[in-house]
Short mmCIF file of C-alpha atoms in Angstrom, two decimals:
data_model
loop_
_atom_site.label_atom_id
_atom_site.label_comp_id
_atom_site.label_asym_id
_atom_site.label_seq_id
_atom_site.Cartn_x
_atom_site.Cartn_y
_atom_site.Cartn_z
CA UNK P 269 126.74 102.69 61.71
CA UNK P 270 124.13 104.36 64.17
CA UNK P 271 121.70 102.98 61.78
CA UNK P 272 123.10 99.12 62.99
CA UNK P 273 123.40 100.61 66.76
CA UNK P 274 120.13 101.49 66.68
CA UNK P 275 118.33 98.17 65.92
CA UNK P 276 120.68 95.94 67.77
CA UNK P 277 119.27 98.65 70.89
CA UNK P 278 115.66 98.25 69.31
CA UNK P 279 115.89 94.64 69.30
CA UNK P 280 117.24 94.13 72.41
CA UNK P 281 114.85 96.32 74.15
CA UNK P 282 111.81 94.42 72.77
CA UNK P 283 113.55 91.06 73.69
CA UNK P 284 113.83 91.88 77.53
CA UNK P 285 110.29 93.37 77.80
CA UNK P 286 108.86 90.44 75.96
CA UNK P 287 111.29 87.79 78.42
CA UNK P 288 109.84 90.16 81.53
CA UNK P 289 106.56 89.77 80.49
CA UNK P 290 107.07 85.86 80.26
CA UNK P 291 108.65 85.72 83.59
CA UNK P 292 105.69 87.49 85.14
CA UNK P 293 103.41 85.10 83.72
CA UNK P 294 105.48 82.15 84.59
CA UNK P 295 105.53 83.17 88.28
CA UNK P 296 101.26 83.56 88.02
CA UNK P 297 101.01 80.02 86.31
CA UNK P 298 103.86 78.11 88.41
CA UNK P 299 102.12 79.87 91.58
CA UNK P 300 98.65 78.63 90.71
CA UNK P 301 99.96 75.02 90.51
CA UNK P 302 101.63 75.29 93.38
CA UNK P 303 98.40 76.19 95.30
CA UNK P 304 96.63 73.28 93.40
CA UNK P 305 99.25 71.01 94.73
CA UNK P 306 98.88 72.22 98.44
CA UNK P 307 95.40 71.62 98.09
CA UNK P 308 95.80 68.09 96.39
CA UNK P 309 97.97 67.34 99.25
CA UNK P 310 95.92 68.56 101.99
CA UNK P 311 92.78 66.89 100.70
CA UNK P 312 93.84 63.96 98.87
CA UNK P 313 91.19 61.05 99.87
CA UNK P 314 87.94 63.53 99.24
CA UNK P 315 89.41 64.55 95.94
CA UNK P 316 90.25 60.80 94.82
CA UNK P 317 87.09 60.25 95.96
CA UNK P 318 85.16 63.11 94.03
CA UNK P 319 86.55 61.97 90.96
CA UNK P 320 85.86 58.35 91.32
CA UNK P 321 81.77 59.20 91.95
CA UNK P 322 82.38 61.85 88.48
CA UNK P 323 79.37 61.45 86.05
CA UNK P 324 80.08 60.75 82.79
CA UNK P 325 81.06 63.73 80.31
CA UNK P 326 81.16 65.52 83.49
CA UNK P 327 84.49 67.46 83.09
CA UNK P 328 87.27 66.40 85.89
CA UNK P 329 88.50 69.15 88.18
CA UNK P 330 91.78 67.39 87.94
CA UNK P 331 94.57 67.82 84.96
CA UNK P 332 95.82 64.45 84.41
CA UNK P 333 99.15 65.13 85.87
CA UNK P 334 97.18 66.30 89.01
CA UNK P 335 95.36 63.10 89.06
CA UNK P 336 98.46 60.95 88.72
CA UNK P 337 100.13 63.29 91.58
CA UNK P 338 96.94 62.81 93.62
CA UNK P 339 97.06 59.05 92.92
CA UNK P 340 100.88 58.65 93.86
CA UNK P 341 100.71 60.30 96.86
CA UNK P 342 98.01 58.44 98.48
CA UNK P 343 99.78 55.31 97.59
CA UNK P 344 102.87 56.69 98.82
CA UNK P 345 100.98 57.95 102.10
CA UNK P 346 99.40 54.51 102.79
CA UNK P 347 102.66 52.68 102.09
CA UNK P 348 104.57 54.98 104.52
CA UNK P 349 101.78 54.28 107.28
CA UNK P 350 101.45 50.31 106.88
CA UNK P 351 105.66 50.44 106.89
CA UNK P 352 105.83 52.70 109.94
CA UNK P 353 103.25 51.49 112.18
CA UNK P 354 100.66 49.56 110.97
CA UNK P 355 102.07 46.46 110.16
CA UNK P 356 103.39 46.43 113.76
CA UNK P 357 99.54 46.75 115.07
CA UNK P 358 97.58 43.70 115.84
CA UNK P 359 95.49 42.21 112.64
CA UNK P 360 92.36 43.55 113.16
CA UNK P 361 93.74 47.37 113.75
CA UNK P 362 95.74 47.68 110.68
CA UNK P 363 93.29 49.25 108.08
CA UNK P 364 93.08 53.01 108.82
CA UNK P 365 90.56 54.70 106.47
CA UNK P 366 92.25 57.53 104.99
CA UNK P 367 88.78 59.06 103.53
CA UNK P 368 87.42 59.32 107.45
CA UNK P 369 90.72 60.27 109.25
CA UNK P 370 91.67 63.39 106.72
CA UNK P 371 89.63 66.40 107.87
CA UNK P 372 87.75 67.41 104.86
CA UNK P 373 88.12 70.98 103.17
CA UNK P 374 86.22 73.37 105.58
CA UNK P 375 82.94 75.05 103.58
CA UNK P 376 81.86 77.00 106.74
CA UNK P 377 84.84 78.92 106.42
CA UNK P 378 85.16 82.60 106.23
CA UNK P 379 86.31 83.87 102.66
CA UNK P 380 86.28 87.64 100.96
CA UNK P 381 84.63 88.38 97.69
CA UNK P 382 84.01 90.87 95.05
CA UNK P 383 80.49 90.84 93.21
CA UNK P 384 80.30 90.95 89.40
CA UNK P 385 76.67 89.97 88.79
CA UNK P 386 73.90 91.49 90.92
CA UNK P 387 72.77 88.65 93.18
CA UNK P 388 69.37 89.23 95.23
CA UNK P 389 67.45 87.83 98.13
CA UNK P 390 70.64 85.25 99.52
CA UNK P 391 69.89 84.43 103.06
CA UNK P 392 72.60 84.29 105.67
CA UNK P 393 72.30 82.42 108.60
CA UNK P 394 73.00 83.75 111.81
CA UNK P 395 75.52 81.98 114.43
CA UNK P 396 73.52 82.27 117.36
CA UNK P 397 69.88 80.93 118.32
CA UNK P 398 68.84 84.45 119.21
CA UNK P 399 69.65 86.23 115.50
CA UNK P 400 67.01 85.47 112.92
CA UNK P 401 68.25 84.50 109.39
CA UNK P 402 68.24 87.38 107.22
CA UNK P 403 68.18 88.51 102.94
CA UNK P 404 70.65 90.78 101.52
CA UNK P 405 71.29 91.52 97.94
CA UNK P 406 74.82 91.44 96.42
CA UNK P 407 75.10 94.66 94.44
CA UNK P 408 77.56 94.28 91.57
CA UNK P 409 81.06 95.68 92.13
CA UNK P 410 80.73 95.37 96.13
CA UNK P 411 82.90 93.49 98.83
CA UNK P 412 81.93 91.43 101.21
CA UNK P 413 83.16 88.54 104.04
CA UNK P 414 80.52 86.14 104.23
CA UNK P 415 80.91 82.24 105.03
CA UNK P 416 81.95 80.34 101.71
CA UNK P 417 79.02 77.87 102.11
CA UNK P 418 76.08 80.75 101.56
CA UNK P 419 78.12 81.47 98.15
CA UNK P 420 79.43 78.32 96.59
CA UNK P 421 77.26 78.37 93.86
CA UNK P 422 77.80 82.01 93.05
CA UNK P 423 81.31 81.21 92.80
CA UNK P 424 81.47 77.73 90.57
CA UNK P 425 79.18 80.09 88.26
CA UNK P 426 81.40 83.10 88.14
CA UNK P 427 79.09 85.63 89.32
CA UNK P 428 81.14 86.36 92.40
CA UNK P 429 84.61 86.57 92.55
CA UNK P 430 87.10 85.66 95.73
CA UNK P 431 89.50 87.83 96.65
CA UNK N 213 98.20 85.96 100.15
CA UNK N 214 101.89 87.85 100.77
CA UNK N 215 102.24 91.46 100.28
CA UNK N 216 104.76 90.81 98.05
CA UNK N 217 101.51 89.09 95.49
CA UNK N 218 99.34 92.05 96.32
CA UNK N 219 102.45 93.90 94.97
CA UNK N 220 102.59 92.23 92.00
CA UNK N 221 98.53 92.30 90.90
CA UNK N 222 99.11 96.05 91.46
CA UNK N 223 102.38 96.17 88.87
CA UNK N 224 99.47 95.63 86.19
CA UNK N 225 98.01 99.43 86.67
CA UNK N 226 98.89 101.36 84.07
CA UNK N 227 101.03 104.78 84.72
CA UNK N 228 102.25 107.78 82.17
CA UNK N 229 105.80 107.41 80.89
CA UNK N 230 108.02 110.28 79.22
CA UNK N 231 110.74 107.77 76.89
CA UNK N 232 113.93 108.99 75.86
CA UNK N 233 114.18 106.09 73.44
CA UNK N 234 111.89 105.28 70.21
CA UNK N 235 110.32 101.38 69.47
CA UNK N 236 107.54 100.96 67.88
CA UNK N 237 104.72 99.12 69.25
CA UNK N 238 104.88 95.93 70.85
CA UNK N 239 102.01 93.22 70.85
CA UNK N 240 102.81 91.43 74.31
CA UNK N 241 100.69 88.57 75.65
CA UNK N 242 98.73 90.68 77.95
CA UNK N 243 98.19 93.37 75.33
CA UNK N 244 99.90 96.05 73.04
CA UNK N 245 102.20 98.52 74.28
CA UNK N 246 103.38 101.75 72.69
CA UNK N 247 104.77 102.96 70.09
CA UNK N 248 107.29 104.85 72.21
CA UNK N 249 108.79 108.39 70.89
CA UNK N 250 111.21 110.48 72.74
CA UNK N 251 109.48 113.27 74.59
CA UNK N 252 105.94 111.55 74.01
CA UNK N 253 103.58 110.86 77.34
CA UNK N 254 102.93 106.57 76.91
CA UNK N 255 101.08 104.63 79.13
CA UNK N 256 102.40 100.95 80.39
CA UNK N 257 101.82 98.96 83.32
CA UNK N 258 104.17 99.43 86.45
CA UNK N 259 106.60 96.79 86.31
CA UNK N 260 107.66 97.80 82.76
CA UNK N 261 107.94 101.64 84.10
CA UNK N 262 109.95 100.76 86.77
CA UNK N 263 112.05 97.94 84.69
CA UNK N 264 112.70 101.52 82.40
CA UNK N 265 112.93 103.99 84.75
CA UNK N 266 116.22 102.00 86.38
CA UNK N 267 117.67 101.64 83.23
CA UNK N 268 117.22 104.99 82.70
CA UNK N 269 115.22 105.16 79.79
CA UNK N 270 112.44 107.29 80.60
CA UNK N 271 110.86 109.27 83.70
CA UNK N 272 107.71 109.06 85.18
CA UNK N 273 104.52 111.08 85.43
CA UNK N 274 102.90 110.41 89.31
CA UNK N 275 98.84 110.09 88.69
CA UNK N 276 96.87 113.19 89.03
CA UNK N 277 95.88 112.11 92.85
CA UNK N 278 99.68 111.40 93.87
CA UNK N 279 99.39 115.38 94.48
CA UNK N 280 99.91 117.10 98.21
CA UNK N 281 96.18 119.14 98.02
CA UNK N 282 94.28 116.11 96.64
CA UNK N 283 95.69 113.73 98.94
CA UNK N 284 95.50 116.12 102.20
CA UNK N 285 91.61 115.98 101.27
CA UNK N 286 91.43 112.63 101.03
CA UNK N 287 93.08 111.78 104.18
CA UNK N 288 90.65 114.76 105.88
CA UNK N 289 87.69 113.13 104.33
CA UNK N 290 89.08 109.20 105.53
CA UNK N 291 89.64 110.71 109.70
CA UNK N 292 85.84 112.29 108.59
CA UNK N 293 84.05 109.40 108.24
CA UNK N 294 83.73 106.70 110.63
CA UNK N 295 83.21 104.50 107.76
CA UNK N 296 85.77 103.92 104.77
CA UNK N 297 85.95 106.44 101.69
CA UNK N 298 86.89 105.22 98.27
CA UNK N 299 90.21 105.65 97.58
CA UNK N 300 91.75 106.85 94.52
CA UNK N 301 93.14 103.75 93.79
CA UNK N 302 92.07 100.20 94.45
CA UNK N 303 96.53 100.15 94.43
CA UNK N 304 97.33 103.06 96.29
CA UNK N 305 99.53 101.88 99.00
CA UNK N 306 101.88 99.84 96.85
CA UNK N 307 101.58 102.11 93.91
CA UNK N 308 103.15 105.35 96.15
CA UNK N 309 105.55 102.71 97.83
CA UNK N 310 106.89 101.91 94.22
CA UNK N 311 106.46 105.14 92.68
CA UNK N 312 108.44 106.52 95.55
CA UNK N 313 111.21 104.14 95.69
CA UNK N 314 111.99 104.04 92.42
CA UNK N 315 111.21 107.66 90.79
CA UNK N 316 111.11 110.03 93.71
CA UNK N 317 112.90 112.12 91.23
CA UNK N 318 109.71 112.56 89.33
CA UNK N 319 107.24 113.40 91.94
CA UNK N 320 107.06 116.86 93.55
CA UNK N 321 106.89 116.94 97.52
CA UNK N 322 107.66 113.48 97.61
CA UNK N 323 108.50 113.06 101.44
CA UNK N 324 104.92 115.19 101.95
CA UNK N 325 103.27 112.42 99.69
CA UNK N 326 104.36 109.70 101.70
CA UNK N 327 103.52 111.13 104.74
CA UNK N 328 100.32 111.81 103.60
CA UNK N 329 99.24 108.18 102.17
CA UNK N 330 100.69 106.80 105.42
CA UNK N 331 98.25 108.88 107.71
CA UNK N 332 95.24 107.50 105.27
CA UNK N 333 96.54 104.35 106.06
CA UNK N 334 97.11 104.25 109.52
CA UNK N 335 93.61 105.74 109.77
CA UNK N 336 91.89 103.34 107.54
CA UNK N 337 93.73 100.41 109.56
CA UNK N 338 92.51 101.22 112.83
CA UNK N 339 88.78 101.52 111.53
CA UNK N 340 89.58 98.08 109.97
CA UNK N 341 91.18 96.80 113.71
CA UNK N 342 87.86 98.31 115.13
CA UNK N 343 85.42 96.46 112.40
CA UNK N 344 87.48 93.72 112.67
CA UNK N 345 86.65 93.31 116.50
CA UNK N 346 83.06 94.40 116.61
CA UNK N 347 82.29 91.44 113.70
CA UNK N 348 83.98 88.96 115.78
CA UNK N 349 82.40 90.20 119.21
CA UNK N 350 79.13 90.49 117.59
CA UNK N 351 78.50 86.93 116.14
CA UNK N 352 78.35 88.53 113.31
CA UNK N 353 78.16 86.17 109.65
CA UNK N 354 78.56 89.12 106.75
CA UNK N 355 79.96 92.30 106.28
CA UNK N 356 80.05 93.97 103.34
CA UNK N 357 83.66 95.66 102.81
CA UNK N 358 83.16 98.30 99.82
CA UNK N 359 86.08 100.78 99.27
CA UNK N 360 88.74 98.39 101.01
CA UNK N 361 91.66 97.63 98.83
CA UNK N 362 93.12 94.25 98.59
CA UNK N 363 96.21 95.34 100.66
CA UNK N 364 94.05 96.43 103.93
CA UNK N 365 92.00 93.18 103.18
CA UNK N 366 95.29 91.01 103.07
CA UNK N 367 96.44 92.30 106.59
CA UNK N 368 94.07 91.10 108.40
CA UNK N 369 93.00 88.20 106.69
CA UNK N 370 94.43 85.29 108.15
CA UNK N 371 93.49 86.34 111.35
CA UNK N 372 90.03 87.08 110.56
CA UNK N 373 89.24 84.08 108.95
CA UNK N 374 91.15 81.77 111.43
CA UNK N 375 89.36 83.39 114.31
CA UNK N 376 85.66 83.19 113.01
CA UNK N 377 86.13 79.51 111.65
CA UNK N 378 87.01 78.94 115.23
CA UNK N 379 84.15 80.51 116.26
CA UNK N 380 82.28 78.91 114.08
CA UNK N 381 83.33 75.41 115.29
CA UNK N 382 83.07 76.05 118.93
CA UNK N 383 79.53 77.31 118.30
CA UNK N 384 78.12 74.40 116.12
CA UNK N 385 79.74 71.87 118.67
CA UNK N 386 77.87 73.34 121.34
CA UNK N 387 74.74 72.63 119.39
CA UNK N 388 73.62 69.04 120.41
CA UNK N 389 71.81 66.96 118.01
CA UNK N 390 73.17 68.92 115.17
CA UNK N 391 75.19 67.12 112.26
CA UNK N 392 78.63 68.08 113.58
CA UNK N 393 81.51 68.61 110.79
CA UNK N 394 83.94 66.82 112.67
CA UNK N 395 84.85 63.75 111.52
CA UNK N 396 82.89 60.55 112.79
CA UNK N 397 85.76 57.69 113.72
#
């Protein structure tokens, strides 16, 4: 009797722990996907343009489903603009370039990062004309606030991690 | 990032519990845990520890830094220095909040601990406000922030990055002839 109870509890506990972990993983994955979808909605013409000019053999930055989502979003936006406003405009003003009117991602934004691999002689460009540019070393394990453009290649290579 | 997301990350940290049940090793996707034997301390992630505690299946052992003497030292050190001193855990704030919320009965002098951690946090936030102010005012383009925890960074993140971005845009638009980042139309 006791053995049966023990077995039932053990199974139950194990199951609930696995279940909790699954829920946590599910949360991380869906928040990751949500973040990507928000980016697609925000920058869709530029993302699609980048996909178009991708070289043979280079990996896509989007999953097949994300790519389909982006294309659909673009088509829907174009149709919507056409129906709501453009078709009522004089004929020579009926085209709009989404690539030009949708803001590009701002690569000069400031980001926080943690350094995973030491990087030497990173050139920091000044804001004002009075300041000169200077070089810094990014020590392993240190944290920094800096303009994204300066560290973009290191983010891609995994030498630094955005936080 | 939302504070709740930072707390989510903090929940992965390991903490020691003393279970009152037995269970053989469990193989989670994130790694193995256990085995669990009544009365024998074992390390588990905070998310599990809190859950087990709520189900009255264990008691929690506070981390060795969660002690009045140690925290007094940390608070005094923080008040003395102008820069940020290293914290005993990158998630000291979240762990304090979680453990004191759910397991204060397992933590001696919990109220004093709460106050000490809050004092240290307040001192650090004041330093952060000062440095953010001077960063924007001096138009710096780079800052080293070792010893700042994610929760602290997160409190100023939106304001600071947006302020800096705006300043940058205003400045680059002042310089004629430079390739401006605005859209041509």
